[in-house]
GROMACS .gro file of C-alpha atoms in nm:
model
  241
    1MET     CA    1   3.405   5.831  11.551
    2ARG     CA    2   3.053   5.824  11.403
    3ILE     CA    3   2.843   5.559  11.575
    4ALA     CA    4   2.486   5.447  11.514
    5ILE     CA    5   2.259   5.255  11.749
    6CYS     CA    6   1.973   5.088  11.565
    7ASP     CA    7   1.693   4.933  11.772
    8ASP     CA    8   1.317   4.959  11.739
    9ASN     CA    9   1.280   4.980  12.119
   10THR     CA   10   1.301   5.347  12.218
   11SER     CA   11   1.335   5.262  12.587
   12PHE     CA   12   1.641   5.051  12.513
   13LEU     CA   13   1.797   5.330  12.304
   14ASN     CA   14   1.753   5.573  12.594
   15TYR     CA   15   1.908   5.316  12.828
   16PHE     CA   16   2.199   5.208  12.608
   17LYS     CA   17   2.315   5.540  12.462
   18PRO     CA   18   2.434   5.695  12.794
   19MET     CA   19   2.611   5.368  12.871
   20LEU     CA   20   2.798   5.389  12.541
   21ILE     CA   21   2.881   5.757  12.588
   22LYS     CA   22   3.033   5.675  12.927
   23GLU     CA   23   3.260   5.409  12.775
   24LEU     CA   24   3.378   5.638  12.496
   25GLU     CA   25   3.449   5.920  12.742
   26LEU     CA   26   3.664   5.682  12.948
   27ARG     CA   27   3.884   5.642  12.641
   28SER     CA   28   3.877   6.013  12.553
   29ILE     CA   29   3.716   5.934  12.218
   30LYS     CA   30   3.541   6.212  12.033
   31ASP     CA   31   3.214   6.067  11.918
   32GLU     CA   32   2.901   6.148  11.723
   33ILE     CA   33   2.620   5.909  11.815
   34GLU     CA   34   2.291   5.881  11.626
   35THR     CA   35   2.001   5.655  11.724
   36TYR     CA   36   1.755   5.489  11.486
   37THR     CA   37   1.436   5.291  11.527
   38LYS     CA   38   1.407   5.213  11.156
   39ALA     CA   39   1.679   5.030  10.963
   40GLU     CA   40   1.594   5.193  10.629
   41VAL     CA   41   1.649   5.539  10.774
   42PHE     CA   42   1.985   5.431  10.914
   43LEU     CA   43   2.093   5.285  10.578
   44SER     CA   44   1.989   5.603  10.398
   45HIS     CA   45   2.192   5.819  10.636
   46HIS     CA   46   2.488   5.580  10.624
   47ARG     CA   47   2.501   5.606  10.243
   48ARG     CA   48   2.516   5.986  10.263
   49LYS     CA   49   2.762   6.007  10.552
   50PRO     CA   50   2.911   5.670  10.656
   51PHE     CA   51   2.923   5.557  11.016
   52THR     CA   52   3.233   5.407  11.173
   53ALA     CA   53   3.035   5.145  11.367
   54ILE     CA   54   2.680   5.036  11.435
   55PHE     CA   55   2.528   4.868  11.739
   56LEU     CA   56   2.253   4.677  11.561
   57ASP     CA   57   1.953   4.494  11.704
   58LEU     CA   58   1.898   4.160  11.531
   59ASP     CA   59   1.523   4.154  11.587
   60MET     CA   60   1.417   4.456  11.382
   61PRO     CA   61   1.078   4.492  11.211
   62GLU     CA   62   1.055   4.518  10.830
   63ILE     CA   63   1.429   4.460  10.781
   64THR     CA   64   1.616   4.223  11.011
   65GLY     CA   65   1.953   4.302  11.159
   66PHE     CA   66   2.101   4.025  10.944
   67GLU     CA   67   1.973   4.192  10.628
   68VAL     CA   68   2.115   4.527  10.736
   69ALA     CA   69   2.451   4.361  10.803
   70ARG     CA   70   2.440   4.196  10.459
   71ARG     CA   71   2.393   4.535  10.293
   72LEU     CA   72   2.674   4.686  10.500
   73GLU     CA   73   2.906   4.408  10.387
   74GLU     CA   74   2.890   4.553  10.037
   75ASP     CA   75   3.089   4.861  10.141
   76GLY     CA   76   3.290   4.689  10.414
   77ASN     CA   77   3.363   5.015  10.595
   78CYS     CA   78   3.138   4.984  10.899
   79PHE     CA   79   3.205   4.773  11.208
   80VAL     CA   80   2.894   4.582  11.316
   81ILE     CA   81   2.819   4.491  11.677
   82PHE     CA   82   2.498   4.291  11.707
   83ILE     CA   83   2.264   4.345  12.002
   84THR     CA   84   2.003   4.082  12.083
   85SER     CA   85   1.767   3.941  12.344
   86HIS     CA   86   1.781   3.606  12.165
   87GLN     CA   87   2.108   3.438  12.253
   88GLU     CA   88   2.026   3.149  12.018
   89LEU     CA   89   2.075   3.390  11.724
   90VAL     CA   90   2.433   3.471  11.818
   91TYR     CA   91   2.576   3.172  11.633
   92ASP     CA   92   2.378   3.262  11.320
   93SER     CA   93   2.542   3.604  11.327
   94PHE     CA   94   2.895   3.471  11.279
   95SER     CA   95   2.856   3.437  10.901
   96PHE     CA   96   2.822   3.817  10.883
   97ARG     CA   97   3.159   3.860  11.055
   98PRO     CA   98   3.047   4.112  11.319
   99LEU     CA   99   3.311   4.271  11.535
  100ASN     CA  100   3.126   4.126  11.834
  101PHE     CA  101   2.783   4.096  11.994
  102ILE     CA  102   2.610   4.211  12.311
  103CYS     CA  103   2.324   4.020  12.471
  104LYS     CA  104   2.060   4.242  12.628
  105ASP     CA  105   2.061   4.184  13.001
  106PRO     CA  106   1.839   4.334  13.273
  107ASN     CA  107   2.150   4.357  13.489
  108SER     CA  108   2.312   4.684  13.385
  109GLU     CA  109   2.647   4.586  13.536
  110VAL     CA  110   2.663   4.278  13.313
  111MET     CA  111   2.589   4.484  13.003
  112GLN     CA  112   2.833   4.757  13.102
  113LYS     CA  113   3.110   4.501  13.147
  114ARG     CA  114   3.039   4.350  12.806
  115LEU     CA  115   3.019   4.693  12.643
  116HIS     CA  116   3.351   4.790  12.804
  117MET     CA  117   3.518   4.494  12.634
  118VAL     CA  118   3.351   4.563  12.298
  119VAL     CA  119   3.448   4.932  12.294
  120ARG     CA  120   3.805   4.836  12.378
  121GLN     CA  121   3.801   4.592  12.086
  122LEU     CA  122   3.653   4.857  11.856
  123THR     CA  123   3.919   5.115  11.940
  124GLU     CA  124   4.193   4.856  11.884
  125ALA     CA  125   4.044   4.760  11.546
  126LEU     CA  126   4.026   5.124  11.442
  127LYS     CA  127   4.398   5.171  11.497
  128GLN     CA  128   4.470   4.970  11.184
  129GLU     CA  129   4.221   5.169  10.978
  130LYS     CA  130   4.493   5.432  10.953
  131ALA     CA  131   4.574   5.512  10.590
  132ILE     CA  132   4.935   5.543  10.475
  133VAL     CA  133   5.075   5.660  10.142
  134LEU     CA  134   5.337   5.445   9.970
  135GLU     CA  135   5.533   5.583   9.678
  136ASN     CA  136   5.777   5.456   9.418
  137LYS     CA  137   5.866   5.542   9.056
  138GLU     CA  138   5.676   5.253   8.901
  139GLN     CA  139   5.343   5.282   9.082
  140GLY     CA  140   5.343   5.643   9.193
  141ARG     CA  141   5.156   5.724   9.513
  142VAL     CA  142   4.928   5.453   9.652
  143SER     CA  143   4.706   5.491   9.959
  144VAL     CA  144   4.656   5.174  10.166
  145LYS     CA  145   4.526   5.093  10.513
  146LEU     CA  146   4.752   4.926  10.766
  147CYS     CA  147   4.487   4.656  10.816
  148GLU     CA  148   4.549   4.548  10.455
  149VAL     CA  149   4.920   4.482  10.511
  150THR     CA  150   5.010   4.127  10.616
  151TYR     CA  151   5.385   4.172  10.639
  152ILE     CA  152   5.673   4.391  10.525
  153GLU     CA  153   5.993   4.248  10.379
  154SER     CA  154   6.334   4.411  10.361
  155SER     CA  155   6.520   4.361  10.032
  156SER     CA  156   6.809   4.553   9.875
  157HIS     CA  157   6.756   4.890  10.047
  158HIS     CA  158   6.380   4.864   9.991
  159CYS     CA  159   6.084   4.756  10.203
  160ILE     CA  160   5.828   4.545  10.019
  161TYR     CA  161   5.467   4.560  10.143
  162HIS     CA  162   5.262   4.240  10.109
  163PHE     CA  163   4.880   4.255  10.127
  164ASN     CA  164   4.600   4.031  10.251
  165ASP     CA  165   4.421   4.021   9.914
  166GLU     CA  166   4.745   3.907   9.749
  167THR     CA  167   4.747   4.200   9.508
  168ASP     CA  168   5.072   4.332   9.368
  169THR     CA  169   5.333   4.416   9.626
  170ILE     CA  170   5.460   4.772   9.670
  171ALA     CA  171   5.833   4.837   9.716
  172VAL     CA  172   5.941   5.156   9.891
  173ARG     CA  173   6.298   5.275   9.938
  174GLU     CA  174   6.315   5.283  10.316
  175SER     CA  175   6.486   5.125  10.616
  176ILE     CA  176   6.305   4.839  10.791
  177GLY     CA  177   6.432   4.981  11.120
  178ASP     CA  178   6.243   5.306  11.060
  179ILE     CA  179   5.928   5.114  10.971
  180GLU     CA  180   5.960   4.898  11.282
  181ASP     CA  181   5.953   5.207  11.505
  182ARG     CA  182   5.672   5.373  11.311
  183TYR     CA  183   5.428   5.083  11.311
  184ARG     CA  184   5.496   4.927  11.650
  185GLU     CA  185   5.193   5.095  11.809
  186TYR     CA  186   4.971   4.952  11.534
  187ASP     CA  187   5.040   4.586  11.625
  188PHE     CA  188   5.326   4.528  11.383
  189ILE     CA  189   5.631   4.345  11.518
  190ARG     CA  190   5.978   4.255  11.391
  191VAL     CA  191   6.016   3.876  11.369
  192HIS     CA  192   6.339   3.856  11.168
  193LYS     CA  193   6.603   4.094  11.036
  194LYS     CA  194   6.412   4.085  10.706
  195TYR     CA  195   6.048   4.074  10.821
  196ILE     CA  196   5.787   4.274  11.012
  197VAL     CA  197   5.445   4.109  11.049
  198ASN     CA  198   5.096   4.236  11.124
  199LEU     CA  199   4.970   4.046  11.431
  200LYS     CA  200   4.618   4.070  11.291
  201TYR     CA  201   4.706   3.791  11.046
  202VAL     CA  202   4.922   3.572  11.271
  203PHE     CA  203   4.774   3.240  11.383
  204ASN     CA  204   5.061   3.118  11.598
  205ILE     CA  205   5.436   3.079  11.622
  206SER     CA  206   5.624   2.752  11.585
  207ARG     CA  207   5.913   2.742  11.829
  208SER     CA  208   6.038   2.410  11.693
  209LYS     CA  209   6.048   2.531  11.332
  210GLU     CA  210   6.127   2.891  11.430
  211THR     CA  211   5.854   3.033  11.209
  212VAL     CA  212   5.556   3.266  11.230
  213VAL     CA  213   5.242   3.090  11.108
  214PHE     CA  214   4.976   3.301  10.933
  215LYS     CA  215   4.603   3.227  10.949
  216GLY     CA  216   4.609   3.118  10.585
  217GLY     CA  217   4.877   2.859  10.661
  218SER     CA  218   5.182   3.031  10.510
  219GLU     CA  219   5.492   3.085  10.724
  220LEU     CA  220   5.785   3.323  10.761
  221PRO     CA  221   6.116   3.256  10.936
  222MET     CA  222   6.156   3.390  11.289
  223SER     CA  223   6.492   3.481  11.441
  224ARG     CA  224   6.589   3.312  11.765
  225ASN     CA  225   6.652   3.644  11.936
  226CYS     CA  226   6.298   3.758  11.839
  227LYS     CA  227   6.113   3.454  11.977
  228ASN     CA  228   6.031   3.581  12.324
  229ALA     CA  229   5.933   3.930  12.208
  230VAL     CA  230   5.707   3.791  11.935
  231ASP     CA  231   5.550   3.541  12.174
  232ASP     CA  232   5.480   3.813  12.433
  233ALA     CA  233   5.339   4.052  12.172
  234LEU     CA  234   5.109   3.787  12.021
  235THR     CA  235   4.984   3.680  12.365
  236LYS     CA  236   4.900   4.039  12.461
  237TYR     CA  237   4.732   4.096  12.126
  238LEU     CA  238   4.512   3.786  12.157
  239ARG     CA  239   4.411   3.878  12.511
  240ARG     CA  240   4.268   4.205  12.381
  241LYS     CA  241   4.047   4.028  12.127
   0.00000   0.00000   0.00000
């Protein structure tokens, strides 16, 4: 995992970096951490060799953290965690869809606790960055990320992959049972004999209608014998967020 910390305060960098290293070591994550006091230098390095995530100070000279985040949105491949001493700016940051934010706090225990939660969230988000290769006669081999798959549908000895950007589906000759086992650790769950859903896109379940409700409002049927397992899985997933 390549991680950048961008903050114009050198003292804070020296304080925060060991804290981050400790959290990553707790999760046995191999990391490469670079620190930057100038946003332009970070952006230049990121273009040459992309970072997985950046801990980004909002109050940067010359280029604000918001502007850096805007530029990073163009490639969409870097998780942004804002760092700030100005809590009033946190709400302004939401439009940039950061993974999370950390408020600078003189109490190291408070910051460590917050960082612990953010690193846990980051590692969970990275699970679905895994790329898989789907293949059929019509489309050949197609590489997709698990985070792009909203649900998988079983139909006539094939599994049909549906995507969040509503692009063309991809049908692969495979058993839904095999897929269920393979993707379980990546927050996919069987909700019906015909459907496996990605919990990332699930808003809720409707017990009365026996459906899974997606964040966009669409629904899929849910089997009665899957209700409790789906409910438990969704609850655990949301608690990690």
